[in-house]
Short mmCIF file of C-alpha atoms in Angstrom, two decimals:
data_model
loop_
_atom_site.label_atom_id
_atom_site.label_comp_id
_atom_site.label_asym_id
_atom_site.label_seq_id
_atom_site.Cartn_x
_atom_site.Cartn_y
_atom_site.Cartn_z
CA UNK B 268 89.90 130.35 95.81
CA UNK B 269 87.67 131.52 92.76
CA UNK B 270 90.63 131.05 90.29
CA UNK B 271 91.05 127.58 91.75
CA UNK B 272 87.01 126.75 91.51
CA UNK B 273 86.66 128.02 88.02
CA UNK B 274 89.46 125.87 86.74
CA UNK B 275 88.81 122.91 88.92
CA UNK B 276 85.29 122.73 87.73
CA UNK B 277 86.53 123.66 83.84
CA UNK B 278 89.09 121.41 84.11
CA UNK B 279 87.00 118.77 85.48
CA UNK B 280 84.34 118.96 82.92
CA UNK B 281 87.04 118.46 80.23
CA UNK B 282 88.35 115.55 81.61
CA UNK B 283 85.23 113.88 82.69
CA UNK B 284 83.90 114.62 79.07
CA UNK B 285 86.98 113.01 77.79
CA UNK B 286 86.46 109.95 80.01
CA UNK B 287 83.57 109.48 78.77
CA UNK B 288 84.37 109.73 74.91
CA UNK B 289 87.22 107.39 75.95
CA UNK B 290 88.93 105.19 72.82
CA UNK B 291 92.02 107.18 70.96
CA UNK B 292 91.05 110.04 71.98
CA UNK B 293 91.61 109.58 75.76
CA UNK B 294 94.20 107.79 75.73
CA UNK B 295 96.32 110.23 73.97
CA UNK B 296 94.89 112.87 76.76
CA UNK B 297 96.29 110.28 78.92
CA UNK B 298 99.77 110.71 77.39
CA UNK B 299 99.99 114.25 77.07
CA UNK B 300 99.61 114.13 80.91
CA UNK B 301 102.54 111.86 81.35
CA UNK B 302 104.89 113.42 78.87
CA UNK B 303 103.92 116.88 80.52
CA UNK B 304 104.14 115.22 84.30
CA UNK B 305 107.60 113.87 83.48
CA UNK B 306 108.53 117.50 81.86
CA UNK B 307 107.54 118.51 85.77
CA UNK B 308 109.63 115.64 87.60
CA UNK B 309 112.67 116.94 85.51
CA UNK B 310 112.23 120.43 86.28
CA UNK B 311 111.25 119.60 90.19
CA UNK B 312 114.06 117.78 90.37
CA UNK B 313 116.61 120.42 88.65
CA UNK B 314 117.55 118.30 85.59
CA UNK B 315 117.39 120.41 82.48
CA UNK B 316 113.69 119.17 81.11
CA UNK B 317 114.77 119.63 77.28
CA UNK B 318 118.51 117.99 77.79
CA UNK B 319 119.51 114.83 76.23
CA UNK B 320 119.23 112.48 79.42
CA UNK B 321 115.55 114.00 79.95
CA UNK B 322 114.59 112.85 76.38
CA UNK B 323 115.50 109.60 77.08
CA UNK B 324 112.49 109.83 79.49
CA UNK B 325 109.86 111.17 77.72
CA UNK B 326 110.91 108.17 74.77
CA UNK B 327 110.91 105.81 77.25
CA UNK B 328 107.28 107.18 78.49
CA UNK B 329 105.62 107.69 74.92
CA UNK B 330 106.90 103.75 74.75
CA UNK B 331 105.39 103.00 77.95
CA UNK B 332 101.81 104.79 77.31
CA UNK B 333 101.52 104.53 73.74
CA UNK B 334 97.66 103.89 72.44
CA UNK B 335 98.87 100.42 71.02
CA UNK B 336 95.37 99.09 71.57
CA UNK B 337 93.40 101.66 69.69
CA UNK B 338 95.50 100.92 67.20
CA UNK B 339 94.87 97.83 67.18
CA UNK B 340 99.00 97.03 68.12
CA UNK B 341 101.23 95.07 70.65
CA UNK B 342 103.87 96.36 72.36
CA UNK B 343 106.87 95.43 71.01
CA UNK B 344 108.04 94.18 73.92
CA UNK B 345 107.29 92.51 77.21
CA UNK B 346 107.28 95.15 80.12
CA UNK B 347 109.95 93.65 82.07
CA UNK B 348 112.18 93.82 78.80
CA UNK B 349 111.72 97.26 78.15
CA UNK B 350 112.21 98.61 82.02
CA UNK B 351 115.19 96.50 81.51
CA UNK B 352 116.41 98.21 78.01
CA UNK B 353 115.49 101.50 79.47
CA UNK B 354 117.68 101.10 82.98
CA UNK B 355 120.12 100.24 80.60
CA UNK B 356 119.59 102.96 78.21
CA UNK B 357 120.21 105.40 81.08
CA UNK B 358 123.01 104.08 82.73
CA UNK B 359 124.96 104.11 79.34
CA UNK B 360 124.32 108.11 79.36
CA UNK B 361 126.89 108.09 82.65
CA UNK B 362 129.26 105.74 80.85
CA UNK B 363 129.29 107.84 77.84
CA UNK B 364 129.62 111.01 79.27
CA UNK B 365 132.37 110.35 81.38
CA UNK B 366 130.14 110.99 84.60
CA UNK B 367 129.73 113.98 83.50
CA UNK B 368 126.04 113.38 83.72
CA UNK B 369 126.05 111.34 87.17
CA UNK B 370 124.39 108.31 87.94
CA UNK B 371 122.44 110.47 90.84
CA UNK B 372 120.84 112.38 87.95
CA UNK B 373 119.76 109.52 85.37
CA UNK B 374 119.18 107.31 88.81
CA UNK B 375 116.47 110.43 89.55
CA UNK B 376 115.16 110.30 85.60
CA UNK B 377 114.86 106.80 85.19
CA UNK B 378 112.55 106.64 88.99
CA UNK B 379 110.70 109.59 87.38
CA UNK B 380 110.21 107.31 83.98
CA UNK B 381 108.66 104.39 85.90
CA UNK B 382 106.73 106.48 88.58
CA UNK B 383 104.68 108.70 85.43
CA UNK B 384 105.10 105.93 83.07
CA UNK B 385 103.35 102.91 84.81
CA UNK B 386 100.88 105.54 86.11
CA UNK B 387 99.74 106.83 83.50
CA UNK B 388 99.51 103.52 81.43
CA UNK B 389 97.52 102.00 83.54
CA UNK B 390 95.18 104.76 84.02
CA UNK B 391 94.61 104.39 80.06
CA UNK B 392 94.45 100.67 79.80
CA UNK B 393 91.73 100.82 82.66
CA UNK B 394 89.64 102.74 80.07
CA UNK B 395 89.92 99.97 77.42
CA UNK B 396 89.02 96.82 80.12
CA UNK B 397 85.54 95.51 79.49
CA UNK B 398 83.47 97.59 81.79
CA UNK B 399 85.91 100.00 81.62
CA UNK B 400 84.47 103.62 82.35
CA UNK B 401 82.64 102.00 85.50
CA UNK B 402 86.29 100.85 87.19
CA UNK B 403 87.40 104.05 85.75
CA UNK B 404 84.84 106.56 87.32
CA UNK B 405 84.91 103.93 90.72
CA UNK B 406 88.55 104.48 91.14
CA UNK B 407 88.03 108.43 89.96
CA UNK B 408 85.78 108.67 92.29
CA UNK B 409 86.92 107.01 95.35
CA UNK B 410 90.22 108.82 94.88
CA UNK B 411 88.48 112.39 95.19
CA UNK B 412 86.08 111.61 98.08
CA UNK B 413 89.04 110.19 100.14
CA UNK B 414 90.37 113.58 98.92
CA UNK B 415 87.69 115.42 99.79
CA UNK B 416 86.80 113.47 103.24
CA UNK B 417 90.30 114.01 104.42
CA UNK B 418 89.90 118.38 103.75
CA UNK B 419 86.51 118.30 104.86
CA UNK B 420 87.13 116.44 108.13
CA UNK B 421 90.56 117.39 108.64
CA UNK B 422 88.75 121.15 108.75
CA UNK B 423 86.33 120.22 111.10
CA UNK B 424 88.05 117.59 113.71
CA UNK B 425 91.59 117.69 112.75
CA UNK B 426 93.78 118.04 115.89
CA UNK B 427 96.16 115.65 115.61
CA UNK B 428 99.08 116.16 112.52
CA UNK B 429 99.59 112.98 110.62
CA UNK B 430 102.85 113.81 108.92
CA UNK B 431 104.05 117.31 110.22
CA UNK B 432 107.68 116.88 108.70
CA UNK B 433 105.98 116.65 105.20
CA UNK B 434 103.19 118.15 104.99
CA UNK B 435 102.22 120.20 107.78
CA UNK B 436 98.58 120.34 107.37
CA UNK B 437 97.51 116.47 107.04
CA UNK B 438 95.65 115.00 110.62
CA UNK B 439 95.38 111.89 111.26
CA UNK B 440 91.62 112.56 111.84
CA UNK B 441 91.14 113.94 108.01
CA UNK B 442 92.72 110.48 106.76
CA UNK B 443 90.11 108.66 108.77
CA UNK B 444 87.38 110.99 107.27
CA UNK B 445 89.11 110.27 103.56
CA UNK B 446 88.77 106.59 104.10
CA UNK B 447 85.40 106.40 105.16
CA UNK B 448 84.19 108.43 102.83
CA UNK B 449 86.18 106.40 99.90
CA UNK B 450 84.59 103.60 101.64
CA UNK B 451 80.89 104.26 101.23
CA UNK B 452 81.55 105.41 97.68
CA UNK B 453 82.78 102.34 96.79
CA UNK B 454 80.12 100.32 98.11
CA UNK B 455 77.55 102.46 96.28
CA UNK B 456 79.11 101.51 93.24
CA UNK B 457 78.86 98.13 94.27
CA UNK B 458 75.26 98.64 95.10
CA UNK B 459 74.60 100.19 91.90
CA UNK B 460 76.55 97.68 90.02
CA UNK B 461 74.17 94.99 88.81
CA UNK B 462 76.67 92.59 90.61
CA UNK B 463 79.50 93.25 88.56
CA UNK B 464 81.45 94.59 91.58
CA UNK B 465 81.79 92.44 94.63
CA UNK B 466 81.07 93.77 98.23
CA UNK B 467 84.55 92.69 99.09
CA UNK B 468 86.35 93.86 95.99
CA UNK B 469 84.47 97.23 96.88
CA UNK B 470 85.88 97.40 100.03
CA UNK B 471 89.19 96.52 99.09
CA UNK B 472 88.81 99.18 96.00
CA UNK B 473 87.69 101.61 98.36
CA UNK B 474 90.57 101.18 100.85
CA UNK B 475 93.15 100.95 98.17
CA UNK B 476 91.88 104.31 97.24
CA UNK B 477 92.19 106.03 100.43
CA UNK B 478 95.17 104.54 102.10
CA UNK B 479 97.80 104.30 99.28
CA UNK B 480 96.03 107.07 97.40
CA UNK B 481 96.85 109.65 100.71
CA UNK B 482 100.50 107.68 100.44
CA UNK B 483 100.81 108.63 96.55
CA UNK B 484 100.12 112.81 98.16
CA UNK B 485 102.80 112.50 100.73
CA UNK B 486 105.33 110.86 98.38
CA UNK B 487 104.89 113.98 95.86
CA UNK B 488 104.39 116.51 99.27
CA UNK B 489 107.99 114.43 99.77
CA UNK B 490 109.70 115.30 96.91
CA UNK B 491 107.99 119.20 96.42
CA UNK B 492 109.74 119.31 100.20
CA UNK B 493 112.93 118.73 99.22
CA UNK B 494 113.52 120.77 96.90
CA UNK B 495 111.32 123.66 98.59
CA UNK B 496 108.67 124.12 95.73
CA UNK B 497 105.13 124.63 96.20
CA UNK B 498 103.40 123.06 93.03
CA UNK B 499 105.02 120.77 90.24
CA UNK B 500 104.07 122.80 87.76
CA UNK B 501 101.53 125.96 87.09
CA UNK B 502 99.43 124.12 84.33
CA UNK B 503 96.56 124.07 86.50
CA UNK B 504 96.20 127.99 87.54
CA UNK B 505 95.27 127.83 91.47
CA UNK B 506 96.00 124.08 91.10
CA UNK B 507 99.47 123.42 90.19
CA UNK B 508 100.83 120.96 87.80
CA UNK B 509 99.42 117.40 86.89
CA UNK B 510 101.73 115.61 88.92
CA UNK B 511 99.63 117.81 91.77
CA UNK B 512 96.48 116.59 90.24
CA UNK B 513 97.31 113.23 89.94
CA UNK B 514 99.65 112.05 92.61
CA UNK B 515 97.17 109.68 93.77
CA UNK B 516 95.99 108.27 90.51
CA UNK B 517 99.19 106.86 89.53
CA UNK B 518 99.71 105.03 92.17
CA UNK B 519 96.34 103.74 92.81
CA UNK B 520 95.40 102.94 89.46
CA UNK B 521 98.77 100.36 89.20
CA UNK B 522 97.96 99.02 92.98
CA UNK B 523 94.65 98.46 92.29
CA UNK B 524 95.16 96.30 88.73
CA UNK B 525 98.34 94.47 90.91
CA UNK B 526 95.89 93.29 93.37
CA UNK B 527 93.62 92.17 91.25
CA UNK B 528 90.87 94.02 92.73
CA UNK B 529 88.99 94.99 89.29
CA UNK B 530 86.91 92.14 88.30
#
């Protein structure tokens, strides 16, 4: 528990500082995370993380999460075009080797590539919106006290198991507490907001958080399950890997922008 307090809070610091600097310099601490989280996915999911099929992933990735605003760039092409290119990309690996590679393997790479990639891009991008570090440190922020409402009250009241077959220790009660507690926070952002955020966008924000950020944990508790690992990675000493860290972000961040919910 101390090794896992002095590197949360360390760890926390950095990233929060970083947040705050945002520009280049976050974003490319954005895609260090999702090169490194996909370098976890691979080895979670027993594909060789430096073999030729798994570079095609972190490529397709560093194309996906590249600072092109900083730079003052496009992407070269539309989004749809290059999931499109990059399905293609990997299915061409089976043909070519003769299934030696099979299309269960680059089927598992390519889900990894769009899970981590999308996730991580739009956790940049939200840095860059107008307003930015508000929606960032609302969504942030909503994300850990659903987190931390679902422990705390899950501790206290928990009695009845939400998900056994996955992961053991979730209640039903704890998820309520997470929700809540994601709920308020949101509408003190909205409070403190000046009007920028809406009561109802709040609300929505705050839910999104909580209910498909608790989904994003089971999907990764899912997939740890299966193939009988504890953490993703050991990046994070006491906390695991990033994809531990951040199974909630990237899927929130990407549900919330779909919905519209940011103003």
């Amino acid at each position: 528990m101390r090794q896992r307090l002095i590197t949360g809070i360390l760890a926390g610091i950095f990233f929060l500082a970083m947040v705050l600097w945002g520009g280049l310099a976050y974003h490319l601490l954005i895609l260090a995370m999702a090169l490194i989280g996909f370098y976890e996915f691979a080895r979670m999911t027993q594909v060789s993380p430096f073999g030729g099929t798994a570079i095609l992933g972190y490529v397709s990735i560093f194309a996906f999460v590249f600072p092109y605003e900083p730079f003052g760039l496009h992407s070269p092409l539309p989004i749809a075009s290059m999931l499109w290119l990059v399905m293609i990309a990997f299915m061409i690996i089976t043909v070519g080797t003769k299934n030696k590679i099979p299309i269960q393997t680059v089927a598992t790479l390519f889900l990894g590539t769009v899970y981590i990639g999308f996730g991580f891009s739009y956790i940049a991008e939200s840095r860059h919106m107008e307003h930015g570090l508000l929606w960032t440190f609302l969504l942030l922020a909503c994300i850990w006290a659903s987190d931390a409402g679902a422990y705390f009250v899950g501790k206290m009241a928990g009695k009845t198991k939400l998900w056994p077959a996955i992961s053991p220790n979730k209640t039903v009660e704890g998820s309520i507490g997470g929700i809540v507690l994601a709920l308020v926070i949101a509408l003190v952002f909205a409070g403190l907001s000046d009007g920028l955020l809406p009561w109802g966008k709040a609300i929505g924000i705050g839910l999104s958080c909580a209910v498909v950020g608790q989904l994003g944990d089971l999907v990764q508790s899912a997939y740890k399950r299966v193939y009988s690992i504890k953490d993703s990675g050991n990046l994070l000493p006491g906390h695991g890997g990033i994809l531990d860290r951040c199974d909630s972000w990237i899927v929130v961040f990407p549900f919330v922008h779909m919905l519209m919910l940011l103003p």
